[in-house]
PDB file of C-alpha atoms in Angstrom:
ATOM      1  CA  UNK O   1     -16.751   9.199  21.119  1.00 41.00           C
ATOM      2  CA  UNK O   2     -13.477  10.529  20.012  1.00 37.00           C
ATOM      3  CA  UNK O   3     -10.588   7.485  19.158  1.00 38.00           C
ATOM      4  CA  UNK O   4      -7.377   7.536  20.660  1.00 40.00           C
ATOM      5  CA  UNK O   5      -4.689   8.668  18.106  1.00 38.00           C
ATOM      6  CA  UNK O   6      -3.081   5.068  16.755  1.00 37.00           C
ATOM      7  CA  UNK O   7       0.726   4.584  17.589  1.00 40.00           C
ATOM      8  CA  UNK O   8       2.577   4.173  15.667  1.00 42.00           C
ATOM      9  CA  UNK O   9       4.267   1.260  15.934  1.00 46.00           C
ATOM     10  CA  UNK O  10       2.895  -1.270  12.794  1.00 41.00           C
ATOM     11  CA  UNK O  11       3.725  -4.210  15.161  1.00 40.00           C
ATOM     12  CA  UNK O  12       1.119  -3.392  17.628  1.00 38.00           C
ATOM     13  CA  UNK O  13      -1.461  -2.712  14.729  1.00 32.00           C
ATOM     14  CA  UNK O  14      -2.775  -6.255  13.747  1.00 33.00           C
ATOM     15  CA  UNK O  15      -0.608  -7.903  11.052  1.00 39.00           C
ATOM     16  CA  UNK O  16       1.573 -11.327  11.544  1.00 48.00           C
ATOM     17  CA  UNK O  17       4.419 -10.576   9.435  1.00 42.00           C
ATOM     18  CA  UNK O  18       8.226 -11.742   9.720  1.00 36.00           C
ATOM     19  CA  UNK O  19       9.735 -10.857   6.784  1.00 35.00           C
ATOM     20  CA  UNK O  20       8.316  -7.792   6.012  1.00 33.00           C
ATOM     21  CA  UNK O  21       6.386  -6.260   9.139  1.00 32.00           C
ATOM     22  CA  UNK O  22       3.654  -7.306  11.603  1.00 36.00           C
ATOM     23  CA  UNK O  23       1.627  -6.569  14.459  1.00 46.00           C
ATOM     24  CA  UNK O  24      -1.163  -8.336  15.723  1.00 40.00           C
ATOM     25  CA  UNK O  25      -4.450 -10.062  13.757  1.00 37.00           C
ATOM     26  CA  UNK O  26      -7.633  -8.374  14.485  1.00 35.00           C
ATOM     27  CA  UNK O  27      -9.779  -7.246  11.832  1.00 31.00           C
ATOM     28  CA  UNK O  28     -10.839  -3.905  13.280  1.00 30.00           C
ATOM     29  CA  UNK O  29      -8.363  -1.564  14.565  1.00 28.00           C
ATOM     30  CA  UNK O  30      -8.420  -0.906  18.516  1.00 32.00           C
ATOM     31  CA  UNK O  31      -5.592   0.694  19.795  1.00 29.00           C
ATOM     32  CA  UNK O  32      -4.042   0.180  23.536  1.00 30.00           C
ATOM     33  CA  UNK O  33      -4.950   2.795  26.425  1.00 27.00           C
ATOM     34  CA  UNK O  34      -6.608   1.471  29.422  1.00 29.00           C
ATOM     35  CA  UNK O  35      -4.143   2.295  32.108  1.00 30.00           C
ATOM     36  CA  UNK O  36      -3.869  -0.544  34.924  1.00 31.00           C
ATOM     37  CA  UNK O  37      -1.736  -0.332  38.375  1.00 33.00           C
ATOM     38  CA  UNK O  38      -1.096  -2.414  40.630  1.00 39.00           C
ATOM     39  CA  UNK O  39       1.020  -1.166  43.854  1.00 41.00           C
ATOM     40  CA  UNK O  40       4.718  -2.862  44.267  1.00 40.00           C
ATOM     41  CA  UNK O  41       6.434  -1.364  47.797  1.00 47.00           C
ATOM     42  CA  UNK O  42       4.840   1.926  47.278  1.00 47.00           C
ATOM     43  CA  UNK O  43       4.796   2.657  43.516  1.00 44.00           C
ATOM     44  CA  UNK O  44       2.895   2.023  40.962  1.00 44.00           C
ATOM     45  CA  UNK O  45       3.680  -0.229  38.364  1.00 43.00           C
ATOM     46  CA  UNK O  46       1.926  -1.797  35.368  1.00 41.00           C
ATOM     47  CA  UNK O  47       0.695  -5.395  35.590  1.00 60.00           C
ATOM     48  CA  UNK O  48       1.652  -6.448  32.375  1.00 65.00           C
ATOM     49  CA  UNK O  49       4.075  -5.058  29.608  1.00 87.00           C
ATOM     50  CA  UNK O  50       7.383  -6.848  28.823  1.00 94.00           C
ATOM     51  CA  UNK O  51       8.123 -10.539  28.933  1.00 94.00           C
ATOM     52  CA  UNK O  52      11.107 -11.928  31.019  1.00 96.00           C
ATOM     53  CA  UNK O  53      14.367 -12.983  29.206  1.00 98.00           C
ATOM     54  CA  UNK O  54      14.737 -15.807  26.307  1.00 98.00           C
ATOM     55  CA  UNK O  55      17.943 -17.076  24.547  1.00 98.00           C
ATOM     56  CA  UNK O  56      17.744 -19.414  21.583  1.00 98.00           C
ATOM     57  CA  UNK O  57      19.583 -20.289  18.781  1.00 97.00           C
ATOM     58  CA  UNK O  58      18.865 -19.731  15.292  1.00 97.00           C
ATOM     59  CA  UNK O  59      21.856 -21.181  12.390  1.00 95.00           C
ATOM     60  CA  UNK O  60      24.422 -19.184  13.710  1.00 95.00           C
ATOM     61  CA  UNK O  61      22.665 -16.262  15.287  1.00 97.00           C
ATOM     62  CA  UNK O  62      22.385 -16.178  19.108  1.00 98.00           C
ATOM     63  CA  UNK O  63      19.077 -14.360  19.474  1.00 98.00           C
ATOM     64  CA  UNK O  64      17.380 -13.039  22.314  1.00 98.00           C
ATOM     65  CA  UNK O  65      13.686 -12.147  23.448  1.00 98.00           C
ATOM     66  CA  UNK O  66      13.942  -9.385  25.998  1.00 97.00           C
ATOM     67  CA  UNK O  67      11.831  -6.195  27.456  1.00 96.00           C
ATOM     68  CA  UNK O  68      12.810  -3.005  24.955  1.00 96.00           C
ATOM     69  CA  UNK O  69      14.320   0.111  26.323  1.00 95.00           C
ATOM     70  CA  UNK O  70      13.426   3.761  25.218  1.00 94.00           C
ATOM     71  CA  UNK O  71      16.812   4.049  23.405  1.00 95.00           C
ATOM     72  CA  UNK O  72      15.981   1.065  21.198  1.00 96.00           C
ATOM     73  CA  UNK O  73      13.110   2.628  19.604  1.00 96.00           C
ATOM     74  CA  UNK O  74      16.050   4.989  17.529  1.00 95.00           C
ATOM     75  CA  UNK O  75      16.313   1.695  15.380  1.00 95.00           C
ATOM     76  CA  UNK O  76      13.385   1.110  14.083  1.00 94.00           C
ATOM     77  CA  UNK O  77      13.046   4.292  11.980  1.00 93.00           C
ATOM     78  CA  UNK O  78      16.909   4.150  11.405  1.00 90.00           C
ATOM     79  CA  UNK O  79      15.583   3.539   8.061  1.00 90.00           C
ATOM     80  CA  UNK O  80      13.420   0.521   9.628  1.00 87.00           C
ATOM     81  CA  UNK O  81       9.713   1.303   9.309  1.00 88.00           C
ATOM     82  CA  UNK O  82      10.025   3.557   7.333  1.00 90.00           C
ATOM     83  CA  UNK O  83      11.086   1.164   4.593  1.00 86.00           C
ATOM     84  CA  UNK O  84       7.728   0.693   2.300  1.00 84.00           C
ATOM     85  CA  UNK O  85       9.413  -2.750   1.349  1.00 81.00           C
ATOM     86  CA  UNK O  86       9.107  -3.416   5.756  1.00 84.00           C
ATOM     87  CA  UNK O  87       5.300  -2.423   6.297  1.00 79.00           C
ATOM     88  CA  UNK O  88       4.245  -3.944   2.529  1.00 78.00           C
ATOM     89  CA  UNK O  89       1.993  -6.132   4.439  1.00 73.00           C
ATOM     90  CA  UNK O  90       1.246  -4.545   7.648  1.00 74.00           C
ATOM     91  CA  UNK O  91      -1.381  -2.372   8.920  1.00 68.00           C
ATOM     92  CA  UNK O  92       0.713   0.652   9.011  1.00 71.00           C
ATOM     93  CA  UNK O  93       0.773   2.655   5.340  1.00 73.00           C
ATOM     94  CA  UNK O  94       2.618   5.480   6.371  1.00 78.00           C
ATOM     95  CA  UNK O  95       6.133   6.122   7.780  1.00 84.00           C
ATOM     96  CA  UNK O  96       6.596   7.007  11.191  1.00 88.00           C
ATOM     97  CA  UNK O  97       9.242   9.187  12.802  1.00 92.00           C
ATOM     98  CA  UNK O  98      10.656   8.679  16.072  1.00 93.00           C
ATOM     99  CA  UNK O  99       8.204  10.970  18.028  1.00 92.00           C
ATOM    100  CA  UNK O 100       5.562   7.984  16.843  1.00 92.00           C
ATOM    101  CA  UNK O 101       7.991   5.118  17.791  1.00 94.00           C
ATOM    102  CA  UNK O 102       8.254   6.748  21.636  1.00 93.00           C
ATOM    103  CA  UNK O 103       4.627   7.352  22.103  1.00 93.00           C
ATOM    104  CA  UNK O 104       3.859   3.591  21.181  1.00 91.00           C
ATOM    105  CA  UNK O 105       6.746   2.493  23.667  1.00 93.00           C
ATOM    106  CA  UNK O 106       4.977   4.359  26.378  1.00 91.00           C
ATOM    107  CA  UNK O 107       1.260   2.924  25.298  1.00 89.00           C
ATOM    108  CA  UNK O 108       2.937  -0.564  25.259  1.00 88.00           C
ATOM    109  CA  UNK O 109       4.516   0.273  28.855  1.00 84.00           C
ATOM    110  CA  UNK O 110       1.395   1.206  30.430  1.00 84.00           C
ATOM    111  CA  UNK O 111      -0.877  -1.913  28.871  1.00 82.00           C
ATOM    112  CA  UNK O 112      -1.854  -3.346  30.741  1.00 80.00           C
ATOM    113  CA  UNK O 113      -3.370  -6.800  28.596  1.00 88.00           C
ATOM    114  CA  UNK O 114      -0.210  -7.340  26.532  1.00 92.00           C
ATOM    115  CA  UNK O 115       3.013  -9.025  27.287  1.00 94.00           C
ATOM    116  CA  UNK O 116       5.475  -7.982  24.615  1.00 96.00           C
ATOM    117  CA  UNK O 117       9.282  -8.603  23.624  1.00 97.00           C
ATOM    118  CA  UNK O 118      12.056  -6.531  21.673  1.00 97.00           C
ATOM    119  CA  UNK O 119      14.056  -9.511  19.363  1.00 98.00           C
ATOM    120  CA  UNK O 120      17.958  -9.126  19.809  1.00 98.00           C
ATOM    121  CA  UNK O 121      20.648 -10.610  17.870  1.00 98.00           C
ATOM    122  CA  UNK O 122      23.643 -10.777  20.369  1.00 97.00           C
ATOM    123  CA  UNK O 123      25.737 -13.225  18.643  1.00 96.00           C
ATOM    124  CA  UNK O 124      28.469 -10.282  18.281  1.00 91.00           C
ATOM    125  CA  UNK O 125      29.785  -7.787  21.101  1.00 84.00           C
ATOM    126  CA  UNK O 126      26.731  -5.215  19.606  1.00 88.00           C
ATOM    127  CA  UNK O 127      23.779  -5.988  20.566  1.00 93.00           C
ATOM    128  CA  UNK O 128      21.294  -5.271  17.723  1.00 97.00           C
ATOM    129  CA  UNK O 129      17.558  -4.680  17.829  1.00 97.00           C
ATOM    130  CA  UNK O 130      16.000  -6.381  15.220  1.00 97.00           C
ATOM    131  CA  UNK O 131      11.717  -6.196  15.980  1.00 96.00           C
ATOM    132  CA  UNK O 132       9.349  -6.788  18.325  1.00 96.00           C
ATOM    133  CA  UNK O 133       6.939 -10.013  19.202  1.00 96.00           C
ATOM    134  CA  UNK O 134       4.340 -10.332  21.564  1.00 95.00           C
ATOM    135  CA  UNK O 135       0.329 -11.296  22.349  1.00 95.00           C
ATOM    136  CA  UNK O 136      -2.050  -8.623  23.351  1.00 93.00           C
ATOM    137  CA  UNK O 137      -5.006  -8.203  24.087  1.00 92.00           C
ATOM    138  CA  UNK O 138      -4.803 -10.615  26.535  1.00 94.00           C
ATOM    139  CA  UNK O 139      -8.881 -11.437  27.962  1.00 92.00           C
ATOM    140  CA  UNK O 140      -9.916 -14.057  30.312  1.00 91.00           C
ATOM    141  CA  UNK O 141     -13.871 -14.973  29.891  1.00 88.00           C
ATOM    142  CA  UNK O 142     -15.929 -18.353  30.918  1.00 89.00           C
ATOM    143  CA  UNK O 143     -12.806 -19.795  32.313  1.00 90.00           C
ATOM    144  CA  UNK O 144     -11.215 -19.641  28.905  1.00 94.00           C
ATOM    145  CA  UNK O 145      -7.968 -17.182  28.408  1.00 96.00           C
ATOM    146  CA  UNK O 146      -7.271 -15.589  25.060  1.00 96.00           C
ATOM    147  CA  UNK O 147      -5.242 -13.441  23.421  1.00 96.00           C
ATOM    148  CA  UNK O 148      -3.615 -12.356  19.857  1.00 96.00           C
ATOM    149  CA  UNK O 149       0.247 -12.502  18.933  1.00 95.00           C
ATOM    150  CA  UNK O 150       2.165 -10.879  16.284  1.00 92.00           C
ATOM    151  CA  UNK O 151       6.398 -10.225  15.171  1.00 92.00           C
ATOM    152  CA  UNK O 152       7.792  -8.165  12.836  1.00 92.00           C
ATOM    153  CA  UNK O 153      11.320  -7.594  12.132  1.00 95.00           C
ATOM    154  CA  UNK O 154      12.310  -4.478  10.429  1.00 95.00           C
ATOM    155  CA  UNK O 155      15.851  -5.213   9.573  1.00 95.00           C
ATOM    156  CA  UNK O 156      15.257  -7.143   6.045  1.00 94.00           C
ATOM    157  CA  UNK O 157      18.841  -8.565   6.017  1.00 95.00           C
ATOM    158  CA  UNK O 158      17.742 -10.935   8.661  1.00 95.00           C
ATOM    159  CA  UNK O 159      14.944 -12.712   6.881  1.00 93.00           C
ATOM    160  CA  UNK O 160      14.739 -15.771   5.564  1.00 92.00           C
ATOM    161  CA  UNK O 161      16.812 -17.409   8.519  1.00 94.00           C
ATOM    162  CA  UNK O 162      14.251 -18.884  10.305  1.00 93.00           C
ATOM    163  CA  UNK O 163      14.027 -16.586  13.144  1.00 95.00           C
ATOM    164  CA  UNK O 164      10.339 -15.941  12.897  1.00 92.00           C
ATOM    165  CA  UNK O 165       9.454 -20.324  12.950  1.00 93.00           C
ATOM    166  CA  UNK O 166      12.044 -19.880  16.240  1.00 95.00           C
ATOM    167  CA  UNK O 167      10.466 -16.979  18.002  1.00 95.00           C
ATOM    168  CA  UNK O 168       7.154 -18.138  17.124  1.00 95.00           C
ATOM    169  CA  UNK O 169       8.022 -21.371  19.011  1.00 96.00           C
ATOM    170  CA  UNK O 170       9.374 -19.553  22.366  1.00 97.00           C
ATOM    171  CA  UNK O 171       6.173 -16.917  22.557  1.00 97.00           C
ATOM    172  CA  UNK O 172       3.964 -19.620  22.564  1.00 96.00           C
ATOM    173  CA  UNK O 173       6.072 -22.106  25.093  1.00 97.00           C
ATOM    174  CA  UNK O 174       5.856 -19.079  27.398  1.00 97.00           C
ATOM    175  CA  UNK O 175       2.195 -18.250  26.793  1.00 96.00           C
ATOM    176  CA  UNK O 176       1.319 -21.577  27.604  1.00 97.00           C
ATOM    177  CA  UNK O 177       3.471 -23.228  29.698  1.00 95.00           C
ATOM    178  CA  UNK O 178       3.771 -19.984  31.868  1.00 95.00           C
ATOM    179  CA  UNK O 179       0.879 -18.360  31.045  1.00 94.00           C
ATOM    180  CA  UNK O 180      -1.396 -20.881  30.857  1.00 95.00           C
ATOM    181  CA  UNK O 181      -3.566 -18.786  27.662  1.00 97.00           C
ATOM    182  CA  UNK O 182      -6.335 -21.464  25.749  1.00 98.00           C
ATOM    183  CA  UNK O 183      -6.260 -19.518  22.649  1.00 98.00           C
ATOM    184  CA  UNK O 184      -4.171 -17.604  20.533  1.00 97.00           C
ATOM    185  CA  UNK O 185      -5.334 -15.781  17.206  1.00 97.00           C
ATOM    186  CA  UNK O 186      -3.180 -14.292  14.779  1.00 95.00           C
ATOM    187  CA  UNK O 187      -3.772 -13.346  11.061  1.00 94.00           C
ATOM    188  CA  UNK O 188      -1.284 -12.618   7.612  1.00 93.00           C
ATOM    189  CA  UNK O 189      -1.950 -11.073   4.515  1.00 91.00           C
ATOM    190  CA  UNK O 190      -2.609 -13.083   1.789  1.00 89.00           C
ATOM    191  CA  UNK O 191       0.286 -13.220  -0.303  1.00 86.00           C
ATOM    192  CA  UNK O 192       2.703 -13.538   2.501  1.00 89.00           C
ATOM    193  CA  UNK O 193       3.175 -16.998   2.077  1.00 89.00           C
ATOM    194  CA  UNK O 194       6.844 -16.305   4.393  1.00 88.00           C
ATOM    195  CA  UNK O 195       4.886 -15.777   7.259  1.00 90.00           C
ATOM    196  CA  UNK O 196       2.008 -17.672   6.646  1.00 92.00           C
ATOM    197  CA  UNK O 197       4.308 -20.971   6.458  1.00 91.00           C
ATOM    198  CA  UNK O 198       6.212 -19.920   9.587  1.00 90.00           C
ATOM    199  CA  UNK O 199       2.931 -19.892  11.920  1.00 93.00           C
ATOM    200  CA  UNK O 200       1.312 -22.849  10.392  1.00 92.00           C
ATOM    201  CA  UNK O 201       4.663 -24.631  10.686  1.00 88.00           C
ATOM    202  CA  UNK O 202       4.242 -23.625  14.733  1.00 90.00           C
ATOM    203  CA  UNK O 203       1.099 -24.713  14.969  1.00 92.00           C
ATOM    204  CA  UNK O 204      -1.700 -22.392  13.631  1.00 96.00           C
ATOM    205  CA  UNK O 205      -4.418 -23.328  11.659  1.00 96.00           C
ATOM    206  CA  UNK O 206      -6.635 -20.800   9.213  1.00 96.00           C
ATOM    207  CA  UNK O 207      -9.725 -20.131  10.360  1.00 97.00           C
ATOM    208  CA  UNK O 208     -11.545 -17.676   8.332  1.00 97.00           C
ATOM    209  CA  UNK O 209     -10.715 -14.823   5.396  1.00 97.00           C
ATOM    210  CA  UNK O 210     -11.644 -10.828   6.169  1.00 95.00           C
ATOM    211  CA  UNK O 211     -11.968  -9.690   2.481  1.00 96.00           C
ATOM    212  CA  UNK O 212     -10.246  -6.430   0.940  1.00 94.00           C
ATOM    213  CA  UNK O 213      -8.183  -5.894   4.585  1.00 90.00           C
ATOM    214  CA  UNK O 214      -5.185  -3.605   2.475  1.00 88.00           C
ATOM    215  CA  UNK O 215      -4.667  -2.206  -0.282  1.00 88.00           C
ATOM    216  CA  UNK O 216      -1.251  -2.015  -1.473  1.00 84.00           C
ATOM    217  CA  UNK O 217       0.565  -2.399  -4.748  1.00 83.00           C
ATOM    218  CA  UNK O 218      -2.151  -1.179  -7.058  1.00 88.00           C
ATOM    219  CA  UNK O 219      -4.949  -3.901  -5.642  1.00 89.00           C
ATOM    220  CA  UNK O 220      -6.549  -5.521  -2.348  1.00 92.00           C
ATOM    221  CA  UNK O 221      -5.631  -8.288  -0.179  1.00 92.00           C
ATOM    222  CA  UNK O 222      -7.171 -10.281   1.695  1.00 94.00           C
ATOM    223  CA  UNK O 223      -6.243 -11.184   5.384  1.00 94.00           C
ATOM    224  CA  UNK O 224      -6.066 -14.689   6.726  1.00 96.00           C
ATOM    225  CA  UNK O 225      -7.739 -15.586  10.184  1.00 97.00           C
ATOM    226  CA  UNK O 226      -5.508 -17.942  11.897  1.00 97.00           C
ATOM    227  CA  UNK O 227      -5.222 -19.861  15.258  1.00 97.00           C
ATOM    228  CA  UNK O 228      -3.686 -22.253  17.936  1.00 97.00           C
ATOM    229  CA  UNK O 229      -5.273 -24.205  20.725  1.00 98.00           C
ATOM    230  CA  UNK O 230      -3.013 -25.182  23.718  1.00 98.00           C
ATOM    231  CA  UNK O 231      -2.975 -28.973  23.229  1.00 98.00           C
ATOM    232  CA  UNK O 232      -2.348 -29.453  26.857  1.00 97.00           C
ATOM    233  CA  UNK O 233      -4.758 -30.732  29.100  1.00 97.00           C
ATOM    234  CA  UNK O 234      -7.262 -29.655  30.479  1.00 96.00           C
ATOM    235  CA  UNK O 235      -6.774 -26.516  28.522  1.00 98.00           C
ATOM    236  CA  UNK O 236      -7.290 -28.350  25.171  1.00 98.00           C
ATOM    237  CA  UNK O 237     -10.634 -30.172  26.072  1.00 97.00           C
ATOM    238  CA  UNK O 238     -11.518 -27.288  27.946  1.00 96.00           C
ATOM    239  CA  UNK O 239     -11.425 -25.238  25.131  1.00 97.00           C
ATOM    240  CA  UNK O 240     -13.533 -28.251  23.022  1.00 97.00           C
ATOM    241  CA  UNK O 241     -15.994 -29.084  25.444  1.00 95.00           C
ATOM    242  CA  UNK O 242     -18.283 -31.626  23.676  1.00 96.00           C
ATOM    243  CA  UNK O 243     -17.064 -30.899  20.170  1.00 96.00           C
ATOM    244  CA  UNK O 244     -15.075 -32.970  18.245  1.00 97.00           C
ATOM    245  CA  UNK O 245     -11.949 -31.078  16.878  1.00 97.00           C
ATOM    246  CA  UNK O 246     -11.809 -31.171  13.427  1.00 96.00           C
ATOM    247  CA  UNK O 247      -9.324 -32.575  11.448  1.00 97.00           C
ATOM    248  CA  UNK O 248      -7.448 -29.537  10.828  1.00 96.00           C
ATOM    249  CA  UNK O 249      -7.301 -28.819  14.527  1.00 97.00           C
ATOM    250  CA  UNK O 250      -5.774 -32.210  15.258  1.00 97.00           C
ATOM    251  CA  UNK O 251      -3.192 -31.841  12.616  1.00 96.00           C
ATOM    252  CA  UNK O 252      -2.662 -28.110  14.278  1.00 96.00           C
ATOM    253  CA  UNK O 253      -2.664 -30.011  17.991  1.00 97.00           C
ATOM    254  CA  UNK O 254       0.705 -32.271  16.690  1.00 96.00           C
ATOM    255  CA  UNK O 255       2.373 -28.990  15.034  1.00 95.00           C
ATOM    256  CA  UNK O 256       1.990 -27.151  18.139  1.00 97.00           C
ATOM    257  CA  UNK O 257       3.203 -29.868  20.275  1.00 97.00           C
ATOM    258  CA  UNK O 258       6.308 -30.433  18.251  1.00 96.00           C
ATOM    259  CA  UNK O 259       7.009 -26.668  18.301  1.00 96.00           C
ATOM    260  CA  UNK O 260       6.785 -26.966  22.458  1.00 97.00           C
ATOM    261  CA  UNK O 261       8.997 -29.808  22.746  1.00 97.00           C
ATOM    262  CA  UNK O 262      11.744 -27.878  20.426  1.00 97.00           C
ATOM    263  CA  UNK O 263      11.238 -24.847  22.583  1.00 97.00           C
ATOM    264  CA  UNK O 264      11.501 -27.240  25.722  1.00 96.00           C
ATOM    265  CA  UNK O 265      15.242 -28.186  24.109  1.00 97.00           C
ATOM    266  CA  UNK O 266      16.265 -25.479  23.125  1.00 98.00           C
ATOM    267  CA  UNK O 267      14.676 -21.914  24.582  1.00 98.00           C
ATOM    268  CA  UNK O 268      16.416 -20.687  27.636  1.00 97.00           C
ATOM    269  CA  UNK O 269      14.544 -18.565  30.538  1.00 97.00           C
ATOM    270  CA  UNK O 270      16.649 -16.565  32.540  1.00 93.00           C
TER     271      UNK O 270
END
C-alpha cells in the first residue's frame, strides 16, 4: 500500500523538543490523513484541529496559545526550520520550503484526532509566531482516552525562558480538565536534557528507550519513551485498575498536579 507523502512540518513528526524542534513521540512514523466531517448549519467542518485561546505569562513575555493561520506558516521557514541547529533533534533531517509548511497546515486542518496550537509572543504591538504545540493522535479505547503531545519552537532566541515548562503546563490543564484524556505519551532524544527536564518537571515520567531513533552529528541517539497519567479521579484509578502505581508514577502524579494548580493560577481561557 502506497504511504502518504510526510508533511513537512517536524512538529507533527514525533519529537518533544523546545529548544531545538519537536513534534510528537511515536516510534514509527504515521503521518495524518483520515479526513472527518461533521455538518455545522450546512457545511462541513472538521471535528477537531485547533485549540481555543490561552494567555499566560512567562518572565516578561505575554505568550499566547492560539489556532494558526495560513499566513503564519511564512515564519517558520523565514530561516526557522530550516535552521539544522532547530531540527538537531527532531524527526525532520531535511529543510522544508514553504510549499511543505502549507501542505502540513492543511493535513493539520483536516485531522481530525489532533487538537493543535500556534505559540505567540504578543507582549509587543507585533504579534510573533514562535512554534507550534499540540496532542494528536487522539484514540479513545476500553473507556480509556489517549493521545501524544509535542512543541517545538523554531525561533532559538526564545529558549531557555521557560516557555516550554509553561506551555507544557496549559496543554495538559486543557487536555484534562477540558478534555478529559487518561494518558498522554510523549518522547525526547537523548541528549536533550532542555526538554527532557521541562516535561519531567510537568509531570512525565520515562517509560521505555527505542534504540538508534536518529542519527545526527556523526552518531545515533536514542529516544526516550515518556508519559503522564491524569491524577484526577476516576481517571487516575481508572487508568490503574488493580495495579499499584509505582513509585515513579506517584512521584509523576504530585508533578503533574502541581503543574495543574499553576495552570489553574495562572493560564487564561478566552
Amino acid at each position: 500500500m502506497k504511504q502518504d507523502k510526510p508533511p513537512s512540518h517536524g512538529g507533527f513528526l514525533y519529537k518533544e523538543q523546545l529548544g531545538g524542534r519537536s513534534g510528537f513521540g511515536k516510534s514509527e512514523t504515521k503521518y495524518i490523513h483520515k479526513h472527518f466531517f461533521r455538518e455545522t448549519e450546512g457545511r462541513k467542518e472538521p471535528e477537531m484541529a485547533f485549540g481555543p485561546i490561552m494567555h499566560t505569562k512567562v518572565g516578561e513575555l505575554e505568550i499566547e496559545l492560539a489556532p494558526l493561520k495560513r499566513e503564519d506558516m511564512t515564519a517558520f521557514v523565514s530561516p526557522g526550520m530550516q535552521q539544522a541547529t532547530v531540527t538537531r533533534f527532531l524527526s525532520l533531517s531535511y529543510a522544508p520550503v514553504l510549499e511543505n509548511e502549507y501542505e502540513w497546515f492543511e493535513k493539520i486542518y483536516q485531522a481530525r484526532e489532533s487538537l493543535v496550537w500556534g505559540i505567540f509572543d504578543i507582549s509587543n504591538d507585533e504579534r510573533v509566531v514562535l512554534g507550534t504545540t499540540g496532542v494528536e493522535g487522539i484514540t479513545h479505547y476500553n473507556g480509556v482516552s489517549c493521545a501524544t503531545s509535542g512543541a517545538q519552537i523554531f525561533r532559538p532566541e526564545y529558549w531557555g525562558k521557560g516557555i516550554a515548562s509553561a506551555l507544557h503546563k496549559a496543554r495538559t490543564w486543557y487536555v484534562f480538565q477540558h478534555m478529559g484524556l487518561h494518558q498522554i505519551k510523549s518522547d525526547v532524544l537523548q541528549g536533550n536534557t532542555a526538554s527532557r527536564k521541562a516535561l519531567e518537571n510537568s509531570g512525565y515520567r520515562p517509560t521505555h528507550v527505542e534504540r538508534n531513533f536518529k542519527f545526527v552529528d556523526g552518531k545515533l541517539f536514542h529516544s526516550q519513551c515518556m508519559e503522564r497519567i491524569n491524577p484526577n479521579e476516576p481517571f487516575w484509578s481508572a487508568w490503574w485498575g488493580e495495579d499499584a502505581p509505582p513509585k515513579t508514577a506517584l512521584k509523576a502524579r504530585d508533578n503533574t498536579l502541581e503543574a495543574l494548580e499553576w495552570a489553574k493560577q495562572n493560564v487564561e481561557l478566552l
